Short mmCIF file of C-alpha atoms in Angstrom, two decimals:
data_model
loop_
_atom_site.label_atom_id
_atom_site.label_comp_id
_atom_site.label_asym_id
_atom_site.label_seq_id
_atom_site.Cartn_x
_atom_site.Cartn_y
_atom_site.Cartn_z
CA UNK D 1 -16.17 12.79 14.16
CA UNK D 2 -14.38 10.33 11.82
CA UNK D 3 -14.50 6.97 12.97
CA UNK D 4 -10.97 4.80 13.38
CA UNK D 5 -10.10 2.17 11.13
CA UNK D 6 -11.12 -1.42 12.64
CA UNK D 7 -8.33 -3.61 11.36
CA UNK D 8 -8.34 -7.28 12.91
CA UNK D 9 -5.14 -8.35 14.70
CA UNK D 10 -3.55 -11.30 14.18
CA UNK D 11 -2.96 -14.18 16.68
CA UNK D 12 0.33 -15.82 15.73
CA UNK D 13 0.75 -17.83 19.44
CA UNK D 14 4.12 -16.43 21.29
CA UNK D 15 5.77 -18.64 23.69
CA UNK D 16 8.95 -17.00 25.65
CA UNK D 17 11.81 -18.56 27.57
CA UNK D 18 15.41 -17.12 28.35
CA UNK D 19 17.85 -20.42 28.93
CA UNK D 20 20.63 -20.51 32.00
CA UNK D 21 23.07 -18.97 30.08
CA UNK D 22 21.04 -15.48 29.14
CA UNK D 23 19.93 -16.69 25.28
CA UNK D 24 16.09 -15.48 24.80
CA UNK D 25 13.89 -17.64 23.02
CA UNK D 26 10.72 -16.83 21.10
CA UNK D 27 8.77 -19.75 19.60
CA UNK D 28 5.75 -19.13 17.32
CA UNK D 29 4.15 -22.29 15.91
CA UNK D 30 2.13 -22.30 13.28
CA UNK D 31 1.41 -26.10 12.09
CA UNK D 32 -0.27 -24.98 8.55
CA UNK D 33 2.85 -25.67 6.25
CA UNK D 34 5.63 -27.98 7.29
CA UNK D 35 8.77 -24.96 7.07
CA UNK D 36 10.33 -23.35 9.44
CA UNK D 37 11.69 -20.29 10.35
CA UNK D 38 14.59 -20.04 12.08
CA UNK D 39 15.95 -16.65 13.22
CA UNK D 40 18.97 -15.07 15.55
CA UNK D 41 19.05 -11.65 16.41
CA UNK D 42 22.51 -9.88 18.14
CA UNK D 43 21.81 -6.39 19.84
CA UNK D 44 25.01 -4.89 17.71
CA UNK D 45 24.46 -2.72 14.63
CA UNK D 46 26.11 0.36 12.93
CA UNK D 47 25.90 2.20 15.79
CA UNK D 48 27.67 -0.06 18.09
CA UNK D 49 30.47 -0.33 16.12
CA UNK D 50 33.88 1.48 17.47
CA UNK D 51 35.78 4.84 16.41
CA UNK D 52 38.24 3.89 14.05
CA UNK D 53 36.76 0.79 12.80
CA UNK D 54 33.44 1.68 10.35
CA UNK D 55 32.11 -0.90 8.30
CA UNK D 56 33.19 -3.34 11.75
CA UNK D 57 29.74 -4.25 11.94
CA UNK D 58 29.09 -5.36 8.52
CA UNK D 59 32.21 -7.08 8.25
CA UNK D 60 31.79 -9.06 11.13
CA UNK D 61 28.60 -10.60 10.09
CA UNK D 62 30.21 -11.62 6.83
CA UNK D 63 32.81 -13.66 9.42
CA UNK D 64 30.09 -15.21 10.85
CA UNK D 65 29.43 -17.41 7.79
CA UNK D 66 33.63 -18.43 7.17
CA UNK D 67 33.12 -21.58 9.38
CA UNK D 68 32.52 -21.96 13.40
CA UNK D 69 33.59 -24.60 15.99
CA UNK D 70 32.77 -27.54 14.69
CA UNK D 71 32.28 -26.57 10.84
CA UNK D 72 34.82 -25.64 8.01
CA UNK D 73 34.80 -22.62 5.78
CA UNK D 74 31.41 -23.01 3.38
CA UNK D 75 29.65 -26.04 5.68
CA UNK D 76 26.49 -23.77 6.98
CA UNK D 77 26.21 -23.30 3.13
CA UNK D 78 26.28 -26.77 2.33
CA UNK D 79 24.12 -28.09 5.29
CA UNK D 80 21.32 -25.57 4.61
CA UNK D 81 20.93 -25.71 1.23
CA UNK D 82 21.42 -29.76 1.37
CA UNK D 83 18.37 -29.45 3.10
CA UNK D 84 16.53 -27.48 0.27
CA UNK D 85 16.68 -24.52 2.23
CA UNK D 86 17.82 -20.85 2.38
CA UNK D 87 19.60 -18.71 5.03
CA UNK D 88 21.60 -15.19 4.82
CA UNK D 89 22.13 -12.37 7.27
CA UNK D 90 21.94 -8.76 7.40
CA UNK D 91 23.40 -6.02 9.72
CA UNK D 92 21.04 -2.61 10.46
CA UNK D 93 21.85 0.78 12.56
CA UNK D 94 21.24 -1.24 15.61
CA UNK D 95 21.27 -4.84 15.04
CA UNK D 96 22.42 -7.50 13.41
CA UNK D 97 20.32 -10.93 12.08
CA UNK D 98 20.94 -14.78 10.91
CA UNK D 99 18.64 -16.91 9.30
CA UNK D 100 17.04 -19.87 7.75
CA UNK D 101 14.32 -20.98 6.27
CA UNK D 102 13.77 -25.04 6.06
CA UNK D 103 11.36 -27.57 5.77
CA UNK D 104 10.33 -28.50 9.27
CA UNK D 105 12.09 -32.08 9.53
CA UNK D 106 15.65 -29.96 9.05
CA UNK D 107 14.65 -27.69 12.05
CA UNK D 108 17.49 -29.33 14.40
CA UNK D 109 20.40 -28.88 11.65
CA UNK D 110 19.19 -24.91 11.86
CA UNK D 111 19.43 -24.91 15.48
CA UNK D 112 23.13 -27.03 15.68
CA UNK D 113 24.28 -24.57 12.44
CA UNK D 114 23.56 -21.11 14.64
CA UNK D 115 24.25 -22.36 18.18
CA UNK D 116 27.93 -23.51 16.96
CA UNK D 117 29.10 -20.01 14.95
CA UNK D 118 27.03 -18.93 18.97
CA UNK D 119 29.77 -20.30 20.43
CA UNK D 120 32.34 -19.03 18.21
CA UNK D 121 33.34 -18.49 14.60
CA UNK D 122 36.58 -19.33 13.00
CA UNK D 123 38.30 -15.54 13.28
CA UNK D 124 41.66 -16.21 10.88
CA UNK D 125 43.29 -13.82 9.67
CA UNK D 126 42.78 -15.82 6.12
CA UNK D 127 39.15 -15.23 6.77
CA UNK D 128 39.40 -11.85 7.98
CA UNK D 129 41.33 -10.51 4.75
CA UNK D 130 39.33 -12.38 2.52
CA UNK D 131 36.06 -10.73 3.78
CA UNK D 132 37.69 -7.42 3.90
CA UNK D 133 37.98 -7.87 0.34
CA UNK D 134 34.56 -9.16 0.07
CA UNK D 135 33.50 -5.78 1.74
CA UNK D 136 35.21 -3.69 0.02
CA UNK D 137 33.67 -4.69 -3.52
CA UNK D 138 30.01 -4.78 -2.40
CA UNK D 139 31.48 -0.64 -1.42
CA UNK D 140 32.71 -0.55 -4.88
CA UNK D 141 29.54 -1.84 -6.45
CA UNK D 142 26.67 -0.54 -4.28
CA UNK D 143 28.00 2.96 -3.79
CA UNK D 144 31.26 3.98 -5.40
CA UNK D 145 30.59 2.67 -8.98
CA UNK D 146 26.68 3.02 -9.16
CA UNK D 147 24.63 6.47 -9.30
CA UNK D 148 22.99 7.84 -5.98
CA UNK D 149 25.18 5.11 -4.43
CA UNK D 150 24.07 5.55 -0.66
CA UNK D 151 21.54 7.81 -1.15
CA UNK D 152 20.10 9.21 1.21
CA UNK D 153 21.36 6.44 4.00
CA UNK D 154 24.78 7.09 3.99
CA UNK D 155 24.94 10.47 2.63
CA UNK D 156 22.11 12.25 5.47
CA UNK D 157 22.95 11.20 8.62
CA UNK D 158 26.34 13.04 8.76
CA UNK D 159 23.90 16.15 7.95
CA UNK D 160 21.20 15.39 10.18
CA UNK D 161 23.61 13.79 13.63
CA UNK D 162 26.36 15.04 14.96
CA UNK D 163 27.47 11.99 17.63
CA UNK D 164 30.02 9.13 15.34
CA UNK D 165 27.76 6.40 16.50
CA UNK D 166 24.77 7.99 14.64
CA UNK D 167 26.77 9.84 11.45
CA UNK D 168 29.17 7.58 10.94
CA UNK D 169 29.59 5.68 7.19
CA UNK D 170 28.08 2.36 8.01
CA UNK D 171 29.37 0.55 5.31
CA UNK D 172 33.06 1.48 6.02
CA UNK D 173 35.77 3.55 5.01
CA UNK D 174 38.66 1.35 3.08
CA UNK D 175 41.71 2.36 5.24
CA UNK D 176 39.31 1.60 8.35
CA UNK D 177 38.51 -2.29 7.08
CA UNK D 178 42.05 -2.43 6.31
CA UNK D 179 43.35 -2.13 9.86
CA UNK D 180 41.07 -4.51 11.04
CA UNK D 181 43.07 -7.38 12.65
CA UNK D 182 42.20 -10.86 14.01
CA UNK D 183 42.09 -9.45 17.76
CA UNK D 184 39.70 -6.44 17.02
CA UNK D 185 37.21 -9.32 15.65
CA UNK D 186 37.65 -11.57 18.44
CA UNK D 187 37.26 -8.37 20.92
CA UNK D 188 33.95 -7.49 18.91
CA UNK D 189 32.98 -11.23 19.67
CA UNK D 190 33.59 -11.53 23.45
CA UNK D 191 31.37 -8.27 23.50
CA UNK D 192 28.79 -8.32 21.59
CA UNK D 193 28.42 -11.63 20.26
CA UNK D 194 27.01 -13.28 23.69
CA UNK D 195 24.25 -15.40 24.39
CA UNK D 196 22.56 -13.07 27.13
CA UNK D 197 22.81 -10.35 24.05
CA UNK D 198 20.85 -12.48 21.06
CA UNK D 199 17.35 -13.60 20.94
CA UNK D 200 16.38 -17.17 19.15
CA UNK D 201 13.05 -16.72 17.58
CA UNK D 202 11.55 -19.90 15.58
CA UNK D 203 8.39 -19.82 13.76
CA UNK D 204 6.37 -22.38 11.72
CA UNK D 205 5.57 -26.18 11.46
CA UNK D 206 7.24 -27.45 15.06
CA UNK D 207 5.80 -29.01 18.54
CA UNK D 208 6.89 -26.18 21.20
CA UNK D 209 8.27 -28.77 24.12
CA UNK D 210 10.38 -30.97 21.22
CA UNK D 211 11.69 -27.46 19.62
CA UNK D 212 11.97 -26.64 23.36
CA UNK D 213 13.90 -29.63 23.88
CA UNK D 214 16.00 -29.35 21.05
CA UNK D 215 16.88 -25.60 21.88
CA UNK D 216 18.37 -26.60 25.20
CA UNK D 217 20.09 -29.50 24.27
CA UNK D 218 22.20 -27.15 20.91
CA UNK D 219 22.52 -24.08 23.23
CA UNK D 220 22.34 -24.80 26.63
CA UNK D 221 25.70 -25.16 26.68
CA UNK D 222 26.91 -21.63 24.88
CA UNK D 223 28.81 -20.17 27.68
CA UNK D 224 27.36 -17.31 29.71
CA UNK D 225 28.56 -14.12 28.59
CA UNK D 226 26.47 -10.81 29.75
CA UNK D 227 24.70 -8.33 27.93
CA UNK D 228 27.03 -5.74 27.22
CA UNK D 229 26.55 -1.71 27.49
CA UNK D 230 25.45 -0.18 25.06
CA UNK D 231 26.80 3.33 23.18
CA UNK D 232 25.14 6.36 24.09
CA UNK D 233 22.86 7.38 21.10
CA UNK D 234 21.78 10.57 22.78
CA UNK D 235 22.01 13.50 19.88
CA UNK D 236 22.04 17.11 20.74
CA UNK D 237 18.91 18.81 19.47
CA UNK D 238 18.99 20.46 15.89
CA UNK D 239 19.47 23.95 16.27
CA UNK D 240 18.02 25.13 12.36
CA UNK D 241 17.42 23.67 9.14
CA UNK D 242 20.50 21.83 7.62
CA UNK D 243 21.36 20.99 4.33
CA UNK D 244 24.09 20.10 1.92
CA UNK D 245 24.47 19.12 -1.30
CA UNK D 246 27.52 16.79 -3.63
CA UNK D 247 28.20 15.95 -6.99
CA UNK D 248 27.43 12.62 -7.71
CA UNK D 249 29.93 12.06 -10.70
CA UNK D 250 27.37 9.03 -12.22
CA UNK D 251 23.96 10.47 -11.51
CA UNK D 252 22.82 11.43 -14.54
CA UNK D 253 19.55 13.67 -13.04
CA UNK D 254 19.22 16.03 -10.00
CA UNK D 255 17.74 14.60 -6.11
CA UNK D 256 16.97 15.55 -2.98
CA UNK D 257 16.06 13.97 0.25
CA UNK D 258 15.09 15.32 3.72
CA UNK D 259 15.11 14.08 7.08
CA UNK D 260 13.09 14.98 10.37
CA UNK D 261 13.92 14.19 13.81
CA UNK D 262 11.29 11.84 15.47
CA UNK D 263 9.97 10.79 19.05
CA UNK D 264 11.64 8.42 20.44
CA UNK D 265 10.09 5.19 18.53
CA UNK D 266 10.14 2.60 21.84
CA UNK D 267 9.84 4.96 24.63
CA UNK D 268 7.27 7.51 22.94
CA UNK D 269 5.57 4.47 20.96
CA UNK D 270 2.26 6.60 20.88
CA UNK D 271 3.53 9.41 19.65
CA UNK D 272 6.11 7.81 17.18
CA UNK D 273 3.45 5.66 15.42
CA UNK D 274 1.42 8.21 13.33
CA UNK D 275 4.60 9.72 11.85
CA UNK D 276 4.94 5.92 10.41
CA UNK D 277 1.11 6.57 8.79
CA UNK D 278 2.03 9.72 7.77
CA UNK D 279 5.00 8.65 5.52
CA UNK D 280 2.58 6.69 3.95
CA UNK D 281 -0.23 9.16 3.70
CA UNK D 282 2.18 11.95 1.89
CA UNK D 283 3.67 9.39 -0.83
CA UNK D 284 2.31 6.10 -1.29
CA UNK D 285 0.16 5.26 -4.29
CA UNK D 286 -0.72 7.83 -7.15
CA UNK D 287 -3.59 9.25 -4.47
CA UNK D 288 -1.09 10.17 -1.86
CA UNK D 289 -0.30 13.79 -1.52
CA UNK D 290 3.36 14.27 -2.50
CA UNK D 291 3.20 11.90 -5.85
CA UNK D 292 -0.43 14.39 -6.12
CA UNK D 293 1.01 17.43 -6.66
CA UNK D 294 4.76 16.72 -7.51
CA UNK D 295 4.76 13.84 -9.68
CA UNK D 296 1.27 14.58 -11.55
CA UNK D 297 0.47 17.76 -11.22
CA UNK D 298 3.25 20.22 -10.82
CA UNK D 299 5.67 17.27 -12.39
CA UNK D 300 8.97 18.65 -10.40
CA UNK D 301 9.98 15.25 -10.16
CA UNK D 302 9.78 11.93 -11.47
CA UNK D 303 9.28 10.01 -8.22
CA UNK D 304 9.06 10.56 -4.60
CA UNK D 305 9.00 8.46 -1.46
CA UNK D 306 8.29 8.71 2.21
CA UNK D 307 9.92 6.43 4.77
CA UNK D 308 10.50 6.02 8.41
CA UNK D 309 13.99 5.01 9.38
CA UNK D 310 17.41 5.07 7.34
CA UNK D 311 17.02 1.15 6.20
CA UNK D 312 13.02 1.91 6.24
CA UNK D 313 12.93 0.00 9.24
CA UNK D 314 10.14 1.73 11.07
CA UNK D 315 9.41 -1.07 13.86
CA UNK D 316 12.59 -2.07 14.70
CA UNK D 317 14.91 1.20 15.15
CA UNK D 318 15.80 2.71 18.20
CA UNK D 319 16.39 6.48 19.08
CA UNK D 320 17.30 8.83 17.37
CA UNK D 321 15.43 8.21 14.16
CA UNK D 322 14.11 10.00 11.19
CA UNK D 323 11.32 10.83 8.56
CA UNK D 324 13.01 10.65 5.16
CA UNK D 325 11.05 11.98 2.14
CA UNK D 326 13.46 11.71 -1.01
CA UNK D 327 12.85 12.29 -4.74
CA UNK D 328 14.36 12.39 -7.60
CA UNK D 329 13.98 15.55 -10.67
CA UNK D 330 14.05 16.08 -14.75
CA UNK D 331 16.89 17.51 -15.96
CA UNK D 332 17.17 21.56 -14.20
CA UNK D 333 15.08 20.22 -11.79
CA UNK D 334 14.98 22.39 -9.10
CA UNK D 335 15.48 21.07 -5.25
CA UNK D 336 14.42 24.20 -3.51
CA UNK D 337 10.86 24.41 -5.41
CA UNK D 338 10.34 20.75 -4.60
CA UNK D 339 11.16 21.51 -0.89
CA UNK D 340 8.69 24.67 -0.69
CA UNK D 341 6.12 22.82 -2.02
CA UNK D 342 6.33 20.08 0.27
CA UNK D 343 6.54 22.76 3.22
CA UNK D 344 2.88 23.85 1.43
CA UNK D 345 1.42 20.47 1.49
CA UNK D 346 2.58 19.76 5.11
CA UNK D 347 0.99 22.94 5.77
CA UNK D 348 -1.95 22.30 3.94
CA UNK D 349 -2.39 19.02 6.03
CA UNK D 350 -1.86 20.52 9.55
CA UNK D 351 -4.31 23.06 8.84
CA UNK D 352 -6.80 22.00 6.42
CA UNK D 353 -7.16 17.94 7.70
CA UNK D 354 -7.26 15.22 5.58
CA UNK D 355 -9.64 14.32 2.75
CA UNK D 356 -12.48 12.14 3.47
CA UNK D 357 -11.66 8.44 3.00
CA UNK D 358 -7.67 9.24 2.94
CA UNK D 359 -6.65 8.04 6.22
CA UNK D 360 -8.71 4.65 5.70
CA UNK D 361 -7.64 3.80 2.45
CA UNK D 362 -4.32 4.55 3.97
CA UNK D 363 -4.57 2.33 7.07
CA UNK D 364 -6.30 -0.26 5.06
CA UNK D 365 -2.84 -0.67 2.44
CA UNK D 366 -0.79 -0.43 5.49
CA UNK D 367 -2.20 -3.04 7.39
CA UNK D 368 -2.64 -5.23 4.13
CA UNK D 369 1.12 -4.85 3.70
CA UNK D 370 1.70 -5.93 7.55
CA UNK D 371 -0.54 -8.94 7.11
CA UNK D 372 0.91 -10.50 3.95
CA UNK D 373 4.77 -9.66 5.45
CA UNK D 374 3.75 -11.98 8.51
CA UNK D 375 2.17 -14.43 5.87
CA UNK D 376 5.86 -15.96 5.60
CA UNK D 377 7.75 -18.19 8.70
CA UNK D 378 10.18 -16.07 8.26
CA UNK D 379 8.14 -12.91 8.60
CA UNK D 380 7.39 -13.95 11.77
CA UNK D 381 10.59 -15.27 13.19
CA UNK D 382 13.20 -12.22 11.94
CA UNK D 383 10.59 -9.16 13.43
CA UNK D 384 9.81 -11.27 16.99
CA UNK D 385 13.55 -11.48 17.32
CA UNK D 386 14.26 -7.86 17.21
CA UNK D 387 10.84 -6.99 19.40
CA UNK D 388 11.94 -9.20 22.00
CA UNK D 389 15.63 -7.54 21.48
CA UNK D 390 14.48 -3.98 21.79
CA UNK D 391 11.09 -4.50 23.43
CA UNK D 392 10.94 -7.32 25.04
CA UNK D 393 7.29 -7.43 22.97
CA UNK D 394 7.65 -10.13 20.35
CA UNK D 395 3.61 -9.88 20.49
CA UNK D 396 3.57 -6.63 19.51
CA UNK D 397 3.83 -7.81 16.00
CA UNK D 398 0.20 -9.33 16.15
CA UNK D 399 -1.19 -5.61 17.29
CA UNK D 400 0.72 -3.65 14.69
CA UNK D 401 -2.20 -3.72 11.89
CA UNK D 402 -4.65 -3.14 14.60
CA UNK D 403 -2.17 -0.19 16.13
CA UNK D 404 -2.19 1.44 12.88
CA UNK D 405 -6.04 1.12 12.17
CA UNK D 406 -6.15 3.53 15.37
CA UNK D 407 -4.08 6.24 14.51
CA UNK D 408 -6.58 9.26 13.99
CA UNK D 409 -6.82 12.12 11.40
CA UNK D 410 -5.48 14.77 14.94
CA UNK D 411 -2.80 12.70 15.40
CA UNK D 412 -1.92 13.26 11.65
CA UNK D 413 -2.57 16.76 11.25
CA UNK D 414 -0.78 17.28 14.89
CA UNK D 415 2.62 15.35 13.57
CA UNK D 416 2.35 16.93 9.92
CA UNK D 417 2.53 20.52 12.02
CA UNK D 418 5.70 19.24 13.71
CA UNK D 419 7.36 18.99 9.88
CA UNK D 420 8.89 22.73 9.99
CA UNK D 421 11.78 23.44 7.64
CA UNK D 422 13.53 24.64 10.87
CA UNK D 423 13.75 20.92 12.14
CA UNK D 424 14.86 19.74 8.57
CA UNK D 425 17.65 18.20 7.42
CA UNK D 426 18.50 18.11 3.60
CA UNK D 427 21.10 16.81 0.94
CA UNK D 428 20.68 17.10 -2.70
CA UNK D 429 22.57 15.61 -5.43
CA UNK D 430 23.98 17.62 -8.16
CA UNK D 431 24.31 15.35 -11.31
CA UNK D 432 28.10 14.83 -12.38
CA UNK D 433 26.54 12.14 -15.66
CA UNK D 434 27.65 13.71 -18.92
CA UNK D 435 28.65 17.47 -17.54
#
């Protein structure tokens, strides 16, 4: 009987508190280098965003850095990086975060900079036009203008879900961004934007009861606003393989990328989790199966990868979520031989087992990985945020190398057999470059 992998967990401290007014705090300290981490996550992503206004989500993050109450257009800028520090944001499927990064001295101007845009941020309908704009060219760059723009994330789901909160163009359409109007962002605000619907997580060089302190004193008094509702995410369940295919006028080579339907990856944690190793096991490194027997052996493509999630966001998605294997091909390459031969090698794996020494060297890379991510304050504040959003398990983080080091070779074999082309989902490029 193979043995599991033994992979030691880490034992970052967690300290938890949720203030008067609903805001959850997570405080890790860590007194080895004198940064901080400073992270704030809002339960509102893609998903959340309304009919008739794609791209909302994104675009409202990029308002959240045009000034707040107390600080003009470009100040959180200026303040942050005065400091000799670094901040940004991102929005995801089903959240959205803010950050910064500072030496630990500066840790009250982080704190003042995100509880004031907390308690509002200046919605103008200069700023809101502006941004639009903004939006609009990181469309024009990232997908319109660039080969496999939004491939596979914005181009599968519409394939794979058939609900508008989960197959819905994230990024935006242009007419939708254009009707966006001052009210629609200070509606999206009032909602979603509340203190009982973010988590504060800090993490690094601090004293918990002064950080403590200085938490309640800078947002104590954000007003209360509730935890709204959120969207129903339920999807249907697929009915048959599906699959579609574009021209990509820029791509100058053939791709393809499929997508299975997973268990639920909070609720069915146990059962979600070896999917996550198997990703890995199928297509990372030159050993792994996939770049094997397509990349080096058969040579039907030229790469290949294996993700969980659209944003590869494995540990901090909610339901529904996918399996993504993508790849791209030599010129003629052909997508349905690459698909039958990874129905073969999934096949192979769910009845044959796995190799001796694959799932260890696996577990061991993956865990490695986990370990050096959480190496950073910041790797520690921006995950603990969304855990305690979606989990309420910002520890969980410390058991994930140890979580995967259990995963055994049935496990494996038992989700590979759950890959059938019947539950697949599939869109393949068709090169438009020089034709």
């Amino acid at each position: 009987m193979a043995r599991k992998m033994k992979i030691p967990a880490t034992k970052y401290p967690v300290e938890r508190f949720t203030l008067d007014n609903g805001l959850r705090v997570v405080l890790t300290p860590d007194r080895s280098a004198p940064v901080v981490g400073v992270a704030v996550v809002y339960d509102v992503g893609i998903r959340s965003e309304p009919e008739g206004r794609t791209g909302f989500a994104h675009l409202f993050e990029h308002l959240m850095f045009q000034g707040s109450e107390n600080l003009e257009k470009l100040a959180h800028f200026r303040h942050v990086q005065g400091a000799g520090g670094s901040f940004n944001g991102s929005t995801h499927l089903d959240y959205t975060d803010y950050f910064e990064v500072l030496p630990s001295g500066a840790l009250e101007r982080a704190l003042f900079l995100e509880a004031d845009r907390m308690r509002g941020p200046r919605l103008t309908e200069e700023n809101l036009r502006n941004q639009v704009d903004v939006v609009k060219e990181e469309i024009r760059v990232n997908v319109m203008n660039r080969p496999y723009g939004g491939f596979p994330w914005l181009r599968l789901p519409p394939v794979m879900f058939e609900t508008f909160a989960n197959a819905h163009d994230g990024y935006g359409s242009f007419g939708d961004l254009d009707h966006a109007t001052v009210a629609d962002a200070e509606e999206f605000f009032d909602k979603y934007y509340a203190s009982g619907n973010a988590v504060l997580a800090v993490a690094g060089d601090f004293d918990v009861a002064q950080a403590t302190t200085l938490i309640q004193r800078h947002f104590g008094d954000v007003p209360a606003r509730g935890k709204p509702d959120l969207p129903d995410f339920a999807e249907p369940d697929i009915d048959g393989e599906r699959r579609e295919a574009y021209t990509d006028r820029l791509a100058p080579l053939p791709a393809v990328a499929s997508g299975w339907r997973l268990p639920d990856p909070i609720a069915e944690f146990e059962a979600y989790l070896p999917y996550v190793v198997l990703a890995e096991v199928l297509t990372d490194g030159d050993a792994s199966r996939l770049v094997e027997r397509l990349v080096q052996r058969d040579r039907t493509v030229t790469s290949v990868g294996g993700y969980i999630g659209f944003m590869g966001d494995e540990y901090q998605v909610r339901n529904p979520t996918a399996m993504l294997l993508q790849a791209h091909m030599p010129p003629g390459g052909d997508a349905d031989k690459v698909l039958r031969t990874i129905d073969e090698e999934l096949d192979r794996l769910a009845t044959g087992g796995m190799a001796p020494g694959e799932l260890a060297r696996t577990q061991a890379r993956m865990a490695t990985h986990l370990l050096r991510d959480t190496d950073a304050v910041l790797g520690r504040a921006l995950p603990m945020a969304v855990l305690e959003t979606q989990r309420g398990r910002p520890q969980l983080l410390n058991e994930l190398p140890r979580l995967v080091g259990e995963v055994t070779e049935a496990q494996i074999v038992a989700a590979a057999a759950t890959l059938r082309p019947e539950r697949r989902s599939t869109i393949e490029v068709l090169p438009g470059a020089n034709q």
